[in-house]
Amino acid sequence: FLSLGIPVALIFTGIVGWILGSFAMRPARRSYEQLQRFTADASHELRAPISAILSNAQVGLLAPAEDEQQPRQRLSNIVTQSKSISALIANLLFLARHEGQLNPKDVAKTNIEELLSSLGSEYKTLAVEKGLEFHLLVPAKPLEIHSDPDLFKQAIRNLLDNAIKYTSPEGRVDLELVVKPRRILITVKDTGIGIPAADLPHIFERFYRVDKARTRQTGGFGLGLAIAQQIIQAHDGKITVESEFGKGTMFQICLPLRP
Ligand code: ADP
């Protein structure tokens, strides 16, 4: 166990150093204070799962097991915490790699109606499993936009994941596309817990969570919306939010249509 803990900590420290280093390479675009805060937040988020891994490993090594199940339980805790670190690192890498721009090689003509319909049928299954209604309101007419389809899907996924996560059974989630002459509007709407007015201006900030204790339990790091916003801005679009605490939330993506 102990031989596992120390290299694990060293590897994570190395990876985080590399990620933070790549952020530090862009000093002109990111103020020193922002970078410092980001570093502190990322380290803070990593500290809890790393401590949990180390303590499970050390206790497993030093204290005799009370029963047959205990060693398995400790290993299972280590797996859960390692998965959490791995998800956090994947998100940090994503933010570092795709900062603000699309790779022209990955941009292609994308049928947005098809993209949303396929996401819709995938998320309908997840919503129904949780006892939610799911409505896909997309015109049955192909419409092509220029996008990086994988990134674009990731942005919508982050919004849909939240809509499902923050809505209790018997609630409703809608995914809608409206085509205007010069732009398209994609809306993800839910009848969930809503966001307090005081938190709304901050929710796109990295690591911002409305209720840190609760969202940590549900596995959130407060990076999903920052990632969604970064992707939509890289497509020259805008993402906005409206919410009423206790009633529901609506995220809207507005994307210009180019001839
Ligand atoms: P997380 O991974 O913690 O969900 P996000 O960046 O995706 O991080 O969201 C930031 C915070 O915004 C969340 O912690 C949550 O409090 C709030 N939030 C996001 N989407 C919704 C939603 N649809 N309904 C209620 N709260 C939401």
PDB file of C-alpha atoms in Angstrom, residues 9-259:
ATOM      1  CA  ALA A   9       1.596  11.500  -5.043  1.00  0.00           C
ATOM      2  CA  LEU A  10       4.774  12.184  -7.049  1.00  0.00           C
ATOM      3  CA  ILE A  11       3.118  11.390 -10.388  1.00  0.00           C
ATOM      4  CA  PHE A  12       0.147  13.636  -9.643  1.00  0.00           C
ATOM      5  CA  THR A  13       2.393  16.455  -8.487  1.00  0.00           C
ATOM      6  CA  GLY A  14       4.340  16.132 -11.755  1.00  0.00           C
ATOM      7  CA  ILE A  15       1.220  16.150 -13.912  1.00  0.00           C
ATOM      8  CA  VAL A  16      -0.278  19.109 -12.087  1.00  0.00           C
ATOM      9  CA  GLY A  17       3.035  20.981 -12.374  1.00  0.00           C
ATOM     10  CA  TRP A  18       3.035  20.376 -16.113  1.00  0.00           C
ATOM     11  CA  ILE A  19      -0.576  21.511 -16.525  1.00  0.00           C
ATOM     12  CA  LEU A  20      -0.056  24.609 -14.424  1.00  0.00           C
ATOM     13  CA  GLY A  21       3.157  25.294 -16.330  1.00  0.00           C
ATOM     14  CA  SER A  22       1.273  25.286 -19.607  1.00  0.00           C
ATOM     15  CA  PHE A  23      -1.139  27.867 -18.165  1.00  0.00           C
ATOM     16  CA  ALA A  24       1.820  29.929 -17.000  1.00  0.00           C
ATOM     17  CA  MET A  25       3.116  30.045 -20.597  1.00  0.00           C
ATOM     18  CA  ARG A  26       0.460  32.621 -21.440  1.00  0.00           C
ATOM     19  CA  PRO A  27       1.212  35.437 -18.988  1.00  0.00           C
ATOM     20  CA  ALA A  28       0.011  38.166 -21.342  1.00  0.00           C
ATOM     21  CA  ARG A  29      -3.483  36.735 -21.382  1.00  0.00           C
ATOM     22  CA  ARG A  30      -3.863  35.704 -17.782  1.00  0.00           C
ATOM     23  CA  SER A  31      -3.088  37.928 -14.902  1.00  0.00           C
ATOM     24  CA  TYR A  32      -0.725  36.745 -12.209  1.00  0.00           C
ATOM     25  CA  GLU A  33      -3.500  36.858  -9.577  1.00  0.00           C
ATOM     26  CA  GLN A  34      -5.772  34.681 -11.703  1.00  0.00           C
ATOM     27  CA  LEU A  35      -3.005  32.164 -12.221  1.00  0.00           C
ATOM     28  CA  GLN A  36      -2.220  32.145  -8.531  1.00  0.00           C
ATOM     29  CA  ARG A  37      -5.852  31.541  -7.651  1.00  0.00           C
ATOM     30  CA  PHE A  38      -6.168  28.832 -10.242  1.00  0.00           C
ATOM     31  CA  THR A  39      -3.060  27.092  -8.884  1.00  0.00           C
ATOM     32  CA  ALA A  40      -4.355  27.314  -5.331  1.00  0.00           C
ATOM     33  CA  ASP A  41      -7.802  25.989  -6.329  1.00  0.00           C
ATOM     34  CA  ALA A  42      -6.401  23.097  -8.387  1.00  0.00           C
ATOM     35  CA  SER A  43      -4.027  22.096  -5.578  1.00  0.00           C
ATOM     36  CA  HIS A  44      -6.816  22.330  -3.042  1.00  0.00           C
ATOM     37  CA  GLU A  45      -9.072  20.071  -5.131  1.00  0.00           C
ATOM     38  CA  LEU A  46      -6.290  17.504  -5.495  1.00  0.00           C
ATOM     39  CA  ARG A  47      -5.308  17.517  -1.860  1.00  0.00           C
ATOM     40  CA  ALA A  48      -8.493  15.856  -0.535  1.00  0.00           C
ATOM     41  CA  PRO A  49      -8.483  12.747  -2.766  1.00  0.00           C
ATOM     42  CA  ILE A  50      -4.689  12.309  -2.458  1.00  0.00           C
ATOM     43  CA  SER A  51      -4.937  12.442   1.357  1.00  0.00           C
ATOM     44  CA  ALA A  52      -7.755   9.899   1.242  1.00  0.00           C
ATOM     45  CA  ILE A  53      -5.661   7.548  -0.921  1.00  0.00           C
ATOM     46  CA  LEU A  54      -2.649   7.875   1.369  1.00  0.00           C
ATOM     47  CA  SER A  55      -4.601   7.350   4.570  1.00  0.00           C
ATOM     48  CA  ASN A  56      -6.422   4.291   3.184  1.00  0.00           C
ATOM     49  CA  ALA A  57      -3.098   2.847   2.017  1.00  0.00           C
ATOM     50  CA  GLN A  58      -1.269   3.610   5.265  1.00  0.00           C
ATOM     51  CA  VAL A  59      -4.015   2.313   7.548  1.00  0.00           C
ATOM     52  CA  GLY A  60      -4.293  -0.799   5.371  1.00  0.00           C
ATOM     53  CA  LEU A  61      -0.553  -1.351   5.766  1.00  0.00           C
ATOM     54  CA  LEU A  62      -0.221  -0.673   9.491  1.00  0.00           C
ATOM     55  CA  ALA A  63      -3.503  -1.649  11.152  1.00  0.00           C
ATOM     56  CA  PRO A  64      -4.765  -5.232  11.138  1.00  0.00           C
ATOM     57  CA  ALA A  65      -8.078  -5.648   9.321  1.00  0.00           C
ATOM     58  CA  GLU A  66     -11.108  -5.879  11.607  1.00  0.00           C
ATOM     59  CA  ASP A  67     -12.938  -8.167   9.227  1.00  0.00           C
ATOM     60  CA  GLU A  68     -12.678  -9.713   5.756  1.00  0.00           C
ATOM     61  CA  GLN A  69     -14.484  -6.839   4.078  1.00  0.00           C
ATOM     62  CA  GLN A  70     -12.242  -4.052   5.376  1.00  0.00           C
ATOM     63  CA  PRO A  71      -9.274  -4.488   2.989  1.00  0.00           C
ATOM     64  CA  ARG A  72     -11.679  -4.580   0.021  1.00  0.00           C
ATOM     65  CA  GLN A  73     -13.428  -1.449   1.286  1.00  0.00           C
ATOM     66  CA  ARG A  74     -10.083   0.359   1.576  1.00  0.00           C
ATOM     67  CA  LEU A  75      -9.134  -0.652  -1.957  1.00  0.00           C
ATOM     68  CA  SER A  76     -12.514   0.449  -3.216  1.00  0.00           C
ATOM     69  CA  ASN A  77     -12.005   3.889  -1.545  1.00  0.00           C
ATOM     70  CA  ILE A  78      -8.609   4.148  -3.257  1.00  0.00           C
ATOM     71  CA  VAL A  79     -10.187   3.345  -6.639  1.00  0.00           C
ATOM     72  CA  THR A  80     -12.967   5.932  -6.142  1.00  0.00           C
ATOM     73  CA  GLN A  81     -10.525   8.672  -5.141  1.00  0.00           C
ATOM     74  CA  SER A  82      -8.129   7.801  -7.988  1.00  0.00           C
ATOM     75  CA  LYS A  83     -11.009   8.076 -10.468  1.00  0.00           C
ATOM     76  CA  SER A  84     -11.878  11.464  -9.055  1.00  0.00           C
ATOM     77  CA  ILE A  85      -8.269  12.687  -9.506  1.00  0.00           C
ATOM     78  CA  SER A  86      -8.195  11.285 -12.999  1.00  0.00           C
ATOM     79  CA  ALA A  87     -11.444  13.138 -13.916  1.00  0.00           C
ATOM     80  CA  LEU A  88     -10.065  16.374 -12.491  1.00  0.00           C
ATOM     81  CA  ILE A  89      -6.821  16.027 -14.436  1.00  0.00           C
ATOM     82  CA  ALA A  90      -8.745  15.296 -17.648  1.00  0.00           C
ATOM     83  CA  ASN A  91     -10.703  18.534 -17.153  1.00  0.00           C
ATOM     84  CA  LEU A  92      -7.577  20.565 -16.367  1.00  0.00           C
ATOM     85  CA  LEU A  93      -5.805  19.196 -19.428  1.00  0.00           C
ATOM     86  CA  PHE A  94      -8.830  20.031 -21.530  1.00  0.00           C
ATOM     87  CA  LEU A  95      -8.825  23.647 -20.330  1.00  0.00           C
ATOM     88  CA  ALA A  96      -5.070  23.955 -20.897  1.00  0.00           C
ATOM     89  CA  ARG A  97      -5.126  22.443 -24.395  1.00  0.00           C
ATOM     90  CA  HIS A  98      -8.137  24.136 -25.923  1.00  0.00           C
ATOM     91  CA  GLU A  99      -7.701  27.565 -24.504  1.00  0.00           C
ATOM     92  CA  GLY A 100      -9.749  29.994 -26.552  1.00  0.00           C
ATOM     93  CA  GLN A 101      -9.196  28.554 -30.012  1.00  0.00           C
ATOM     94  CA  LEU A 102     -10.227  25.763 -32.319  1.00  0.00           C
ATOM     95  CA  ASN A 103      -7.783  23.626 -34.205  1.00  0.00           C
ATOM     96  CA  PRO A 104      -8.637  24.301 -37.897  1.00  0.00           C
ATOM     97  CA  LYS A 105      -7.900  20.619 -38.638  1.00  0.00           C
ATOM     98  CA  ASP A 106     -10.809  19.570 -36.415  1.00  0.00           C
ATOM     99  CA  VAL A 107     -13.353  22.064 -37.774  1.00  0.00           C
ATOM    100  CA  ALA A 108     -15.838  20.558 -40.207  1.00  0.00           C
ATOM    101  CA  LYS A 109     -19.297  21.072 -41.622  1.00  0.00           C
ATOM    102  CA  THR A 110     -21.559  19.766 -38.887  1.00  0.00           C
ATOM    103  CA  ASN A 111     -25.219  18.942 -39.176  1.00  0.00           C
ATOM    104  CA  ILE A 112     -26.367  20.529 -35.935  1.00  0.00           C
ATOM    105  CA  GLU A 113     -29.842  18.962 -36.120  1.00  0.00           C
ATOM    106  CA  GLU A 114     -28.273  15.500 -36.291  1.00  0.00           C
ATOM    107  CA  LEU A 115     -25.746  16.290 -33.538  1.00  0.00           C
ATOM    108  CA  LEU A 116     -28.459  17.480 -31.135  1.00  0.00           C
ATOM    109  CA  SER A 117     -30.835  14.635 -32.003  1.00  0.00           C
ATOM    110  CA  SER A 118     -28.203  12.007 -31.248  1.00  0.00           C
ATOM    111  CA  LEU A 119     -27.305  13.709 -27.947  1.00  0.00           C
ATOM    112  CA  GLY A 120     -31.028  13.979 -27.215  1.00  0.00           C
ATOM    113  CA  SER A 121     -31.687  10.276 -27.575  1.00  0.00           C
ATOM    114  CA  GLU A 122     -28.644   9.436 -25.438  1.00  0.00           C
ATOM    115  CA  TYR A 123     -29.710  11.816 -22.660  1.00  0.00           C
ATOM    116  CA  LYS A 124     -33.365  10.816 -22.850  1.00  0.00           C
ATOM    117  CA  THR A 125     -32.334   7.368 -21.634  1.00  0.00           C
ATOM    118  CA  LEU A 126     -30.363   8.858 -18.715  1.00  0.00           C
ATOM    119  CA  ALA A 127     -33.177  11.242 -17.812  1.00  0.00           C
ATOM    120  CA  VAL A 128     -35.842   8.523 -17.903  1.00  0.00           C
ATOM    121  CA  GLU A 129     -33.641   6.293 -15.712  1.00  0.00           C
ATOM    122  CA  LYS A 130     -33.733   9.077 -13.108  1.00  0.00           C
ATOM    123  CA  GLY A 131     -37.511   9.496 -13.433  1.00  0.00           C
ATOM    124  CA  LEU A 132     -37.324  12.765 -15.408  1.00  0.00           C
ATOM    125  CA  GLU A 133     -39.234  13.828 -18.489  1.00  0.00           C
ATOM    126  CA  PHE A 134     -36.976  14.702 -21.411  1.00  0.00           C
ATOM    127  CA  HIS A 135     -38.099  16.710 -24.438  1.00  0.00           C
ATOM    128  CA  LEU A 136     -36.088  17.170 -27.599  1.00  0.00           C
ATOM    129  CA  LEU A 137     -37.403  20.118 -29.592  1.00  0.00           C
ATOM    130  CA  VAL A 138     -35.321  20.241 -32.747  1.00  0.00           C
ATOM    131  CA  PRO A 139     -36.651  21.102 -36.239  1.00  0.00           C
ATOM    132  CA  ALA A 140     -36.451  18.051 -38.504  1.00  0.00           C
ATOM    133  CA  LYS A 141     -34.477  19.965 -41.105  1.00  0.00           C
ATOM    134  CA  PRO A 142     -30.731  19.549 -41.649  1.00  0.00           C
ATOM    135  CA  LEU A 143     -28.683  22.652 -40.883  1.00  0.00           C
ATOM    136  CA  GLU A 144     -24.941  22.844 -41.339  1.00  0.00           C
ATOM    137  CA  ILE A 145     -22.628  24.911 -39.191  1.00  0.00           C
ATOM    138  CA  HIS A 146     -18.839  25.029 -39.010  1.00  0.00           C
ATOM    139  CA  SER A 147     -17.726  23.532 -35.753  1.00  0.00           C
ATOM    140  CA  ASP A 148     -15.412  21.143 -34.032  1.00  0.00           C
ATOM    141  CA  PRO A 149     -18.182  18.575 -33.488  1.00  0.00           C
ATOM    142  CA  ASP A 150     -16.464  16.733 -30.632  1.00  0.00           C
ATOM    143  CA  LEU A 151     -15.870  19.928 -28.677  1.00  0.00           C
ATOM    144  CA  PHE A 152     -19.328  21.228 -29.467  1.00  0.00           C
ATOM    145  CA  LYS A 153     -20.879  18.014 -28.187  1.00  0.00           C
ATOM    146  CA  GLN A 154     -18.763  18.277 -25.038  1.00  0.00           C
ATOM    147  CA  ALA A 155     -20.183  21.739 -24.305  1.00  0.00           C
ATOM    148  CA  ILE A 156     -23.798  20.566 -24.684  1.00  0.00           C
ATOM    149  CA  ARG A 157     -23.037  17.420 -22.691  1.00  0.00           C
ATOM    150  CA  ASN A 158     -21.773  19.528 -19.780  1.00  0.00           C
ATOM    151  CA  LEU A 159     -25.061  21.479 -19.768  1.00  0.00           C
ATOM    152  CA  LEU A 160     -27.203  18.341 -20.061  1.00  0.00           C
ATOM    153  CA  ASP A 161     -25.205  16.537 -17.354  1.00  0.00           C
ATOM    154  CA  ASN A 162     -25.911  19.437 -14.983  1.00  0.00           C
ATOM    155  CA  ALA A 163     -29.586  19.670 -15.952  1.00  0.00           C
ATOM    156  CA  ILE A 164     -30.045  16.004 -15.061  1.00  0.00           C
ATOM    157  CA  LYS A 165     -27.810  16.154 -11.976  1.00  0.00           C
ATOM    158  CA  TYR A 166     -29.558  19.173 -10.441  1.00  0.00           C
ATOM    159  CA  THR A 167     -33.168  18.132 -11.183  1.00  0.00           C
ATOM    160  CA  SER A 168     -35.093  15.800  -8.883  1.00  0.00           C
ATOM    161  CA  PRO A 169     -37.184  12.878 -10.150  1.00  0.00           C
ATOM    162  CA  GLU A 170     -40.465  13.938 -11.793  1.00  0.00           C
ATOM    163  CA  GLY A 171     -38.835  17.116 -13.066  1.00  0.00           C
ATOM    164  CA  ARG A 172     -38.290  17.940 -16.728  1.00  0.00           C
ATOM    165  CA  VAL A 173     -35.324  18.677 -18.990  1.00  0.00           C
ATOM    166  CA  ASP A 174     -35.643  20.250 -22.475  1.00  0.00           C
ATOM    167  CA  LEU A 175     -33.082  20.456 -25.263  1.00  0.00           C
ATOM    168  CA  GLU A 176     -34.224  22.889 -27.933  1.00  0.00           C
ATOM    169  CA  LEU A 177     -32.892  24.335 -31.190  1.00  0.00           C
ATOM    170  CA  VAL A 178     -34.318  27.491 -32.729  1.00  0.00           C
ATOM    171  CA  VAL A 179     -33.016  28.668 -36.094  1.00  0.00           C
ATOM    172  CA  LYS A 180     -33.104  32.419 -36.765  1.00  0.00           C
ATOM    173  CA  PRO A 181     -32.031  34.088 -40.030  1.00  0.00           C
ATOM    174  CA  ARG A 182     -28.479  34.871 -38.811  1.00  0.00           C
ATOM    175  CA  ARG A 183     -28.004  32.774 -35.720  1.00  0.00           C
ATOM    176  CA  ILE A 184     -29.064  29.641 -33.932  1.00  0.00           C
ATOM    177  CA  LEU A 185     -30.183  29.333 -30.329  1.00  0.00           C
ATOM    178  CA  ILE A 186     -29.649  26.119 -28.406  1.00  0.00           C
ATOM    179  CA  THR A 187     -31.416  25.931 -25.068  1.00  0.00           C
ATOM    180  CA  VAL A 188     -30.969  23.476 -22.210  1.00  0.00           C
ATOM    181  CA  LYS A 189     -33.721  24.035 -19.678  1.00  0.00           C
ATOM    182  CA  ASP A 190     -34.598  22.220 -16.470  1.00  0.00           C
ATOM    183  CA  THR A 191     -37.114  22.410 -13.648  1.00  0.00           C
ATOM    184  CA  GLY A 192     -34.444  21.633 -11.054  1.00  0.00           C
ATOM    185  CA  ILE A 193     -33.104  23.260  -7.919  1.00  0.00           C
ATOM    186  CA  GLY A 194     -32.156  26.537  -9.621  1.00  0.00           C
ATOM    187  CA  ILE A 195     -29.221  28.818  -8.824  1.00  0.00           C
ATOM    188  CA  PRO A 196     -29.394  31.631  -6.236  1.00  0.00           C
ATOM    189  CA  ALA A 197     -29.191  35.109  -7.817  1.00  0.00           C
ATOM    190  CA  ALA A 198     -25.994  35.918  -5.870  1.00  0.00           C
ATOM    191  CA  ASP A 199     -24.187  32.928  -7.426  1.00  0.00           C
ATOM    192  CA  LEU A 200     -25.312  33.470 -11.029  1.00  0.00           C
ATOM    193  CA  PRO A 201     -22.559  35.974 -12.001  1.00  0.00           C
ATOM    194  CA  HIS A 202     -19.881  33.467 -10.900  1.00  0.00           C
ATOM    195  CA  ILE A 203     -20.994  30.089 -12.166  1.00  0.00           C
ATOM    196  CA  PHE A 204     -18.820  30.159 -15.307  1.00  0.00           C
ATOM    197  CA  GLU A 205     -15.694  30.752 -13.200  1.00  0.00           C
ATOM    198  CA  ARG A 206     -13.300  27.859 -12.847  1.00  0.00           C
ATOM    199  CA  PHE A 207     -13.872  25.837  -9.662  1.00  0.00           C
ATOM    200  CA  TYR A 208     -16.971  27.830  -8.716  1.00  0.00           C
ATOM    201  CA  ARG A 209     -19.675  25.703  -7.109  1.00  0.00           C
ATOM    202  CA  VAL A 210     -22.859  26.949  -5.526  1.00  0.00           C
ATOM    203  CA  ASP A 211     -22.763  24.447  -2.713  1.00  0.00           C
ATOM    204  CA  LYS A 212     -19.257  23.063  -2.359  1.00  0.00           C
ATOM    205  CA  ALA A 213     -20.161  20.292   0.080  1.00  0.00           C
ATOM    206  CA  ARG A 214     -23.107  19.022  -1.953  1.00  0.00           C
ATOM    207  CA  THR A 215     -21.497  19.194  -5.384  1.00  0.00           C
ATOM    208  CA  ARG A 216     -18.353  17.498  -4.120  1.00  0.00           C
ATOM    209  CA  GLN A 217     -20.571  14.567  -3.139  1.00  0.00           C
ATOM    210  CA  THR A 218     -22.031  14.477  -6.648  1.00  0.00           C
ATOM    211  CA  GLY A 219     -18.531  14.485  -8.107  1.00  0.00           C
ATOM    212  CA  GLY A 220     -18.414  18.041  -9.476  1.00  0.00           C
ATOM    213  CA  PHE A 221     -15.301  20.228  -9.480  1.00  0.00           C
ATOM    214  CA  GLY A 222     -16.947  23.387 -10.787  1.00  0.00           C
ATOM    215  CA  LEU A 223     -15.175  23.109 -14.165  1.00  0.00           C
ATOM    216  CA  GLY A 224     -18.004  21.908 -16.442  1.00  0.00           C
ATOM    217  CA  LEU A 225     -19.464  25.338 -17.181  1.00  0.00           C
ATOM    218  CA  ALA A 226     -16.025  26.955 -17.576  1.00  0.00           C
ATOM    219  CA  ILE A 227     -15.234  24.303 -20.193  1.00  0.00           C
ATOM    220  CA  ALA A 228     -18.609  24.773 -21.946  1.00  0.00           C
ATOM    221  CA  GLN A 229     -18.087  28.535 -22.065  1.00  0.00           C
ATOM    222  CA  GLN A 230     -14.555  28.195 -23.404  1.00  0.00           C
ATOM    223  CA  ILE A 231     -15.769  25.907 -26.217  1.00  0.00           C
ATOM    224  CA  ILE A 232     -18.708  28.131 -27.193  1.00  0.00           C
ATOM    225  CA  GLN A 233     -16.540  31.272 -27.185  1.00  0.00           C
ATOM    226  CA  ALA A 234     -14.003  29.499 -29.394  1.00  0.00           C
ATOM    227  CA  HIS A 235     -16.905  29.031 -31.871  1.00  0.00           C
ATOM    228  CA  ASP A 236     -17.573  32.811 -31.681  1.00  0.00           C
ATOM    229  CA  GLY A 237     -20.734  32.099 -29.739  1.00  0.00           C
ATOM    230  CA  LYS A 238     -22.110  33.210 -26.403  1.00  0.00           C
ATOM    231  CA  ILE A 239     -23.536  31.261 -23.524  1.00  0.00           C
ATOM    232  CA  THR A 240     -25.955  32.826 -21.057  1.00  0.00           C
ATOM    233  CA  VAL A 241     -27.899  31.638 -18.037  1.00  0.00           C
ATOM    234  CA  GLU A 242     -31.203  32.485 -16.403  1.00  0.00           C
ATOM    235  CA  SER A 243     -32.315  30.806 -13.240  1.00  0.00           C
ATOM    236  CA  GLU A 244     -34.808  31.017 -10.437  1.00  0.00           C
ATOM    237  CA  PHE A 245     -33.798  29.420  -7.177  1.00  0.00           C
ATOM    238  CA  GLY A 246     -36.082  26.471  -6.445  1.00  0.00           C
ATOM    239  CA  LYS A 247     -37.756  26.605  -9.874  1.00  0.00           C
ATOM    240  CA  GLY A 248     -35.240  25.806 -12.583  1.00  0.00           C
ATOM    241  CA  THR A 249     -32.459  26.938 -14.856  1.00  0.00           C
ATOM    242  CA  MET A 250     -32.056  27.767 -18.528  1.00  0.00           C
ATOM    243  CA  PHE A 251     -28.734  27.901 -20.372  1.00  0.00           C
ATOM    244  CA  GLN A 252     -28.769  29.344 -23.861  1.00  0.00           C
ATOM    245  CA  ILE A 253     -26.090  29.165 -26.529  1.00  0.00           C
ATOM    246  CA  CYS A 254     -26.259  31.749 -29.282  1.00  0.00           C
ATOM    247  CA  LEU A 255     -24.161  30.973 -32.344  1.00  0.00           C
ATOM    248  CA  PRO A 256     -23.816  33.239 -35.400  1.00  0.00           C
ATOM    249  CA  LEU A 257     -24.667  31.621 -38.741  1.00  0.00           C
ATOM    250  CA  ARG A 258     -22.113  32.341 -41.443  1.00  0.00           C
ATOM    251  CA  PRO A 259     -23.183  32.300 -45.103  1.00  0.00           C
TER     252      PRO A 259
END
